[in-house]
XYZ file of C-alpha atoms in Angstrom:
332
model
C 89.911 59.658 87.147
C 88.372 60.358 90.525
C 91.808 61.258 91.910
C 92.421 63.943 89.251
C 88.893 65.290 89.781
C 89.552 65.731 93.493
C 92.881 67.435 92.842
C 91.334 70.100 90.604
C 88.896 71.458 93.255
C 91.750 71.476 95.765
C 93.924 73.493 93.416
C 91.020 75.857 92.705
C 90.390 76.385 96.410
C 94.075 77.108 97.016
C 94.095 79.587 94.140
C 90.975 81.250 95.472
C 92.501 81.511 98.950
C 95.707 82.936 97.492
C 93.699 85.500 95.542
C 91.896 86.605 98.704
C 95.183 86.846 100.602
C 96.644 88.885 97.772
C 93.676 91.262 97.867
C 93.958 91.760 101.637
C 97.715 92.280 101.290
C 97.887 94.543 98.246
C 94.435 96.167 98.043
C 92.923 96.096 101.553
C 90.676 99.030 100.730
C 88.456 96.754 98.581
C 87.317 94.406 101.394
C 87.268 97.356 103.806
C 84.754 99.241 101.698
C 82.669 96.064 101.555
C 82.816 95.752 105.345
C 81.783 99.388 105.725
C 78.797 98.871 103.441
C 77.826 95.735 105.388
C 77.940 97.647 108.680
C 75.698 100.367 107.286
C 73.219 97.676 106.221
C 73.319 96.199 109.746
C 72.627 99.626 111.261
C 69.767 100.055 108.805
C 68.282 96.772 110.007
C 68.871 97.332 113.726
C 67.909 101.023 113.787
C 65.852 101.745 110.650
C 65.347 105.425 111.472
C 68.975 106.313 112.146
C 70.211 106.403 108.538
C 69.584 109.918 107.238
C 71.508 112.841 105.694
C 71.925 114.236 109.213
C 73.472 110.950 110.383
C 75.915 111.065 107.473
C 76.935 114.591 108.463
C 77.420 113.628 112.113
C 79.470 110.586 111.097
C 81.787 112.600 108.861
C 82.125 115.311 111.484
C 83.187 112.783 114.132
C 85.468 110.883 111.760
C 87.559 113.807 110.494
C 89.614 114.624 113.634
C 90.094 110.912 114.292
C 91.305 110.455 110.703
C 93.945 113.152 111.238
C 95.129 111.404 114.418
C 95.140 108.097 112.556
C 97.317 109.718 109.883
C 99.946 110.191 112.593
C 99.854 106.469 113.322
C 99.897 105.541 109.644
C 103.013 107.594 108.933
C 104.894 106.290 111.951
C 103.739 102.689 111.363
C 105.343 102.789 107.937
C 108.772 103.108 109.587
C 107.999 100.424 112.162
C 107.202 103.033 114.831
C 104.178 104.345 116.668
C 103.134 107.673 118.173
C 101.396 107.428 121.538
C 101.947 111.124 122.250
C 99.259 112.302 119.820
C 96.557 112.408 122.481
C 98.588 114.612 124.833
C 99.780 116.889 122.016
C 96.258 117.277 120.628
C 94.770 117.996 124.065
C 97.525 120.502 124.840
C 96.929 122.306 121.563
C 93.191 122.656 122.031
C 93.672 123.836 125.612
C 96.338 126.412 124.713
C 94.155 127.954 122.023
C 91.398 128.509 124.576
C 93.772 130.099 127.089
C 95.622 132.321 124.608
C 92.889 133.543 122.289
C 91.492 136.082 124.723
C 94.854 137.828 125.147
C 96.835 137.157 121.972
C 94.230 136.714 119.248
C 93.346 133.657 117.217
C 96.396 133.663 114.912
C 98.912 133.638 117.763
C 96.754 131.221 119.755
C 96.972 128.747 116.868
C 100.625 129.266 115.978
C 102.022 128.842 119.507
C 100.715 125.283 120.096
C 101.682 124.320 116.535
C 105.239 125.465 117.246
C 105.343 123.654 120.581
C 103.989 120.505 118.932
C 106.669 120.676 116.234
C 109.389 121.032 118.878
C 108.009 118.092 120.865
C 107.875 115.992 117.701
C 111.441 116.923 116.770
C 112.660 115.876 120.226
C 110.793 112.587 119.833
C 112.288 111.992 116.395
C 115.760 112.829 117.697
C 115.352 110.310 120.516
C 114.103 107.592 118.168
C 116.524 108.290 115.311
C 119.740 109.220 117.119
C 119.565 107.572 120.543
C 117.652 104.523 119.231
C 114.964 104.722 121.911
C 112.067 102.494 120.939
C 109.216 104.617 119.508
C 106.737 103.099 121.964
C 108.845 104.218 124.949
C 109.875 107.557 123.453
C 106.381 108.663 122.490
C 104.917 107.435 125.773
C 107.546 109.448 127.641
C 106.895 112.514 125.492
C 103.187 112.119 126.168
C 103.856 112.372 129.904
C 106.146 115.369 129.422
C 103.561 117.228 127.330
C 100.803 116.359 129.792
C 102.915 117.613 132.692
C 103.738 120.880 130.942
C 100.076 121.347 130.035
C 99.124 120.905 133.675
C 101.729 123.485 134.691
C 100.315 125.866 132.083
C 96.834 125.220 133.441
C 97.958 126.208 136.937
C 99.621 129.372 135.639
C 96.628 130.408 133.565
C 94.020 130.617 136.295
C 91.841 132.547 133.884
C 91.189 130.297 130.913
C 90.944 133.088 128.369
C 87.937 133.296 126.119
C 87.195 129.581 125.888
C 87.068 127.704 122.592
C 87.062 130.359 119.837
C 83.817 130.649 117.869
C 85.738 130.096 114.630
C 86.987 126.732 115.897
C 83.510 125.794 117.104
C 82.137 126.514 113.656
C 84.956 124.652 111.943
C 84.740 121.650 114.233
C 80.992 121.201 114.669
C 79.022 123.071 111.994
C 77.854 121.474 108.767
C 76.769 122.766 105.385
C 73.217 121.692 104.675
C 73.386 119.268 107.606
C 75.611 116.894 105.594
C 79.042 118.353 104.776
C 81.044 119.413 107.854
C 83.144 122.554 107.593
C 86.072 120.548 108.952
C 86.381 119.098 105.449
C 88.031 122.418 104.571
C 90.918 121.291 106.780
C 90.822 117.562 106.139
C 90.704 117.482 102.339
C 93.931 119.493 101.841
C 95.658 117.522 104.614
C 94.574 114.183 103.151
C 95.701 115.228 99.675
C 99.046 116.319 101.095
C 99.575 113.026 102.954
C 98.593 110.898 99.965
C 100.920 112.868 97.708
C 103.691 112.719 100.306
C 103.518 108.940 100.497
C 103.107 108.131 96.814
C 104.579 111.070 94.935
C 107.702 112.137 96.811
C 111.100 110.715 97.592
C 110.520 111.307 101.287
C 107.469 109.035 101.209
C 109.502 106.303 99.550
C 112.114 106.686 102.283
C 109.443 106.030 104.919
C 108.517 102.762 103.219
C 112.186 101.831 102.736
C 113.100 102.410 106.378
C 110.155 100.355 107.561
C 110.751 97.559 105.079
C 114.501 97.153 105.669
C 116.217 99.702 107.916
C 119.641 98.073 107.559
C 119.548 98.162 103.772
C 118.335 101.774 103.900
C 121.241 102.757 106.111
C 123.763 100.933 103.926
C 122.384 102.694 100.847
C 123.167 106.069 102.402
C 119.785 107.059 103.854
C 120.145 109.272 106.918
C 117.358 107.646 108.847
C 117.560 109.940 111.855
C 116.804 112.987 109.706
C 113.813 111.225 108.165
C 112.526 110.312 111.635
C 112.943 113.826 113.035
C 110.847 115.225 110.195
C 108.360 112.357 110.552
C 107.638 112.820 114.247
C 107.565 116.614 113.876
C 104.951 116.223 111.143
C 103.014 113.736 113.275
C 102.935 116.167 116.208
C 101.758 119.056 114.020
C 98.972 116.867 112.612
C 98.004 115.916 116.167
C 97.843 119.614 117.100
C 95.510 120.294 114.170
C 93.342 117.367 115.259
C 93.274 118.886 118.757
C 91.922 122.145 117.344
C 89.109 120.253 115.641
C 88.342 118.146 118.715
C 88.014 121.254 120.889
C 85.769 122.840 118.265
C 83.694 119.673 117.957
C 83.108 119.262 121.696
C 83.363 122.944 122.730
C 85.678 121.761 125.512
C 89.251 122.801 126.323
C 90.956 120.241 128.572
C 94.468 118.852 129.007
C 93.028 115.323 128.648
C 90.377 115.922 125.991
C 91.816 113.648 123.284
C 93.329 110.912 125.477
C 90.552 108.437 124.690
C 91.137 108.830 120.928
C 94.666 107.375 120.949
C 93.556 103.739 120.925
C 90.959 104.276 118.149
C 93.607 106.075 116.049
C 95.868 103.022 116.321
C 92.947 100.706 115.567
C 91.970 102.710 112.466
C 95.474 102.507 111.013
C 95.672 98.779 111.702
C 92.234 98.129 110.213
C 93.223 100.193 107.178
C 95.987 97.731 106.342
C 99.065 99.590 107.572
C 101.492 97.092 109.061
C 102.763 97.800 112.567
C 106.006 96.145 111.489
C 106.535 98.830 108.838
C 106.929 99.059 105.082
C 103.320 98.383 104.088
C 100.117 100.411 104.061
C 98.752 103.825 103.190
C 96.434 106.603 104.248
C 93.522 105.746 101.949
C 92.921 102.488 103.823
C 93.211 104.339 107.124
C 90.426 106.729 106.091
C 88.118 103.768 105.462
C 89.248 102.255 108.771
C 88.245 105.461 110.558
C 84.819 105.384 108.920
C 84.388 101.760 109.995
C 85.212 102.608 113.606
C 82.964 105.674 113.549
C 80.042 103.683 112.160
C 80.743 100.940 114.700
C 80.703 103.526 117.498
C 77.403 104.845 116.191
C 75.975 101.324 116.196
C 77.153 100.586 119.744
C 75.839 103.933 120.979
C 72.443 103.306 119.428
C 72.366 99.933 121.199
C 73.216 101.575 124.515
C 76.720 100.185 125.053
C 78.987 102.387 127.227
C 82.402 103.819 126.341
C 84.186 101.008 128.243
C 82.719 98.393 125.901
C 83.892 100.394 122.896
C 87.429 100.606 124.269
C 87.495 96.848 124.876
C 86.226 96.238 121.366
C 88.813 98.572 119.817
C 91.600 96.762 121.666
C 90.317 93.397 120.493
C 90.096 94.716 116.928
C 93.741 95.836 117.018
C 94.933 92.412 118.176
C 92.736 90.421 115.772
C 93.368 92.516 112.669
C 97.104 92.834 113.313
C 97.338 89.047 113.697
C 95.325 88.523 110.502
C 97.467 90.896 108.439
C 100.652 89.350 109.835
C 99.446 85.895 108.834
C 98.464 87.064 105.360
C 101.828 88.730 104.822
C 103.762 85.725 106.086
C 101.925 83.316 103.808
C 102.327 85.450 100.698
């Protein structure tokens, strides 16, 4: 009798553990929202005066450009890739707007870097899809190419134009009523587009298929290289848009402005449940991951920790969470 009684709790504990693993695997957004709420409670305890409508507005304003960069990582992760060129592309875009707006007007100043970003992304996708260069190497190389070209442009344009356009400053840093940032006007349509792309289109299903089993996708007739060219072009355009918002948020135009956001963008996608190995994840979890990192940054800043500590913490988060998700997936 005692033996059967001991077996039942063991079976219940295994079932409970399996249920938790299933939640982390299939619905990571549920525990992520709980973690976000817990962090807000911790901030409320540590810094009672910091939680306010103004703090919410500042948090959203800082999270939006990072969420767009993290979207680049989410999309490329789904195919088993990564995009380390987003920082260089975003910085280049924000810098080019500032140098062109005084001579060409805002419309041309925005379109030119978007076009250059799309070309850079297409070259990256061609290298990954056709020449089979590993995405890590290809995007790192493209990052150096874009950075080099941006530095050449900086030397040519001794006069830096009119600086960050007032419209971008308003879009990137202003808020409505101190709570809702104007950058939501950009982010909400982009987020809706990405969510629909992943869940409501054949192209989104191809991204998951390539990441889940590239050999089977190829044997079924999928032209993977075409999918990857479009993917990395889209990622570069999203990075350029994020660069516009970063320059508007900081009122700075620099060829290295967004470099420090590359690691947090990777961390946000990983925290959000998108597998680096491909075939699993989504943008909704990434959005929550970005909010978690932004709140964590706010907490560390309020405690007086420098940027170096945050970078170390983000790196540790990537390793720990990636290992945890890999273990959960392997055991399921």
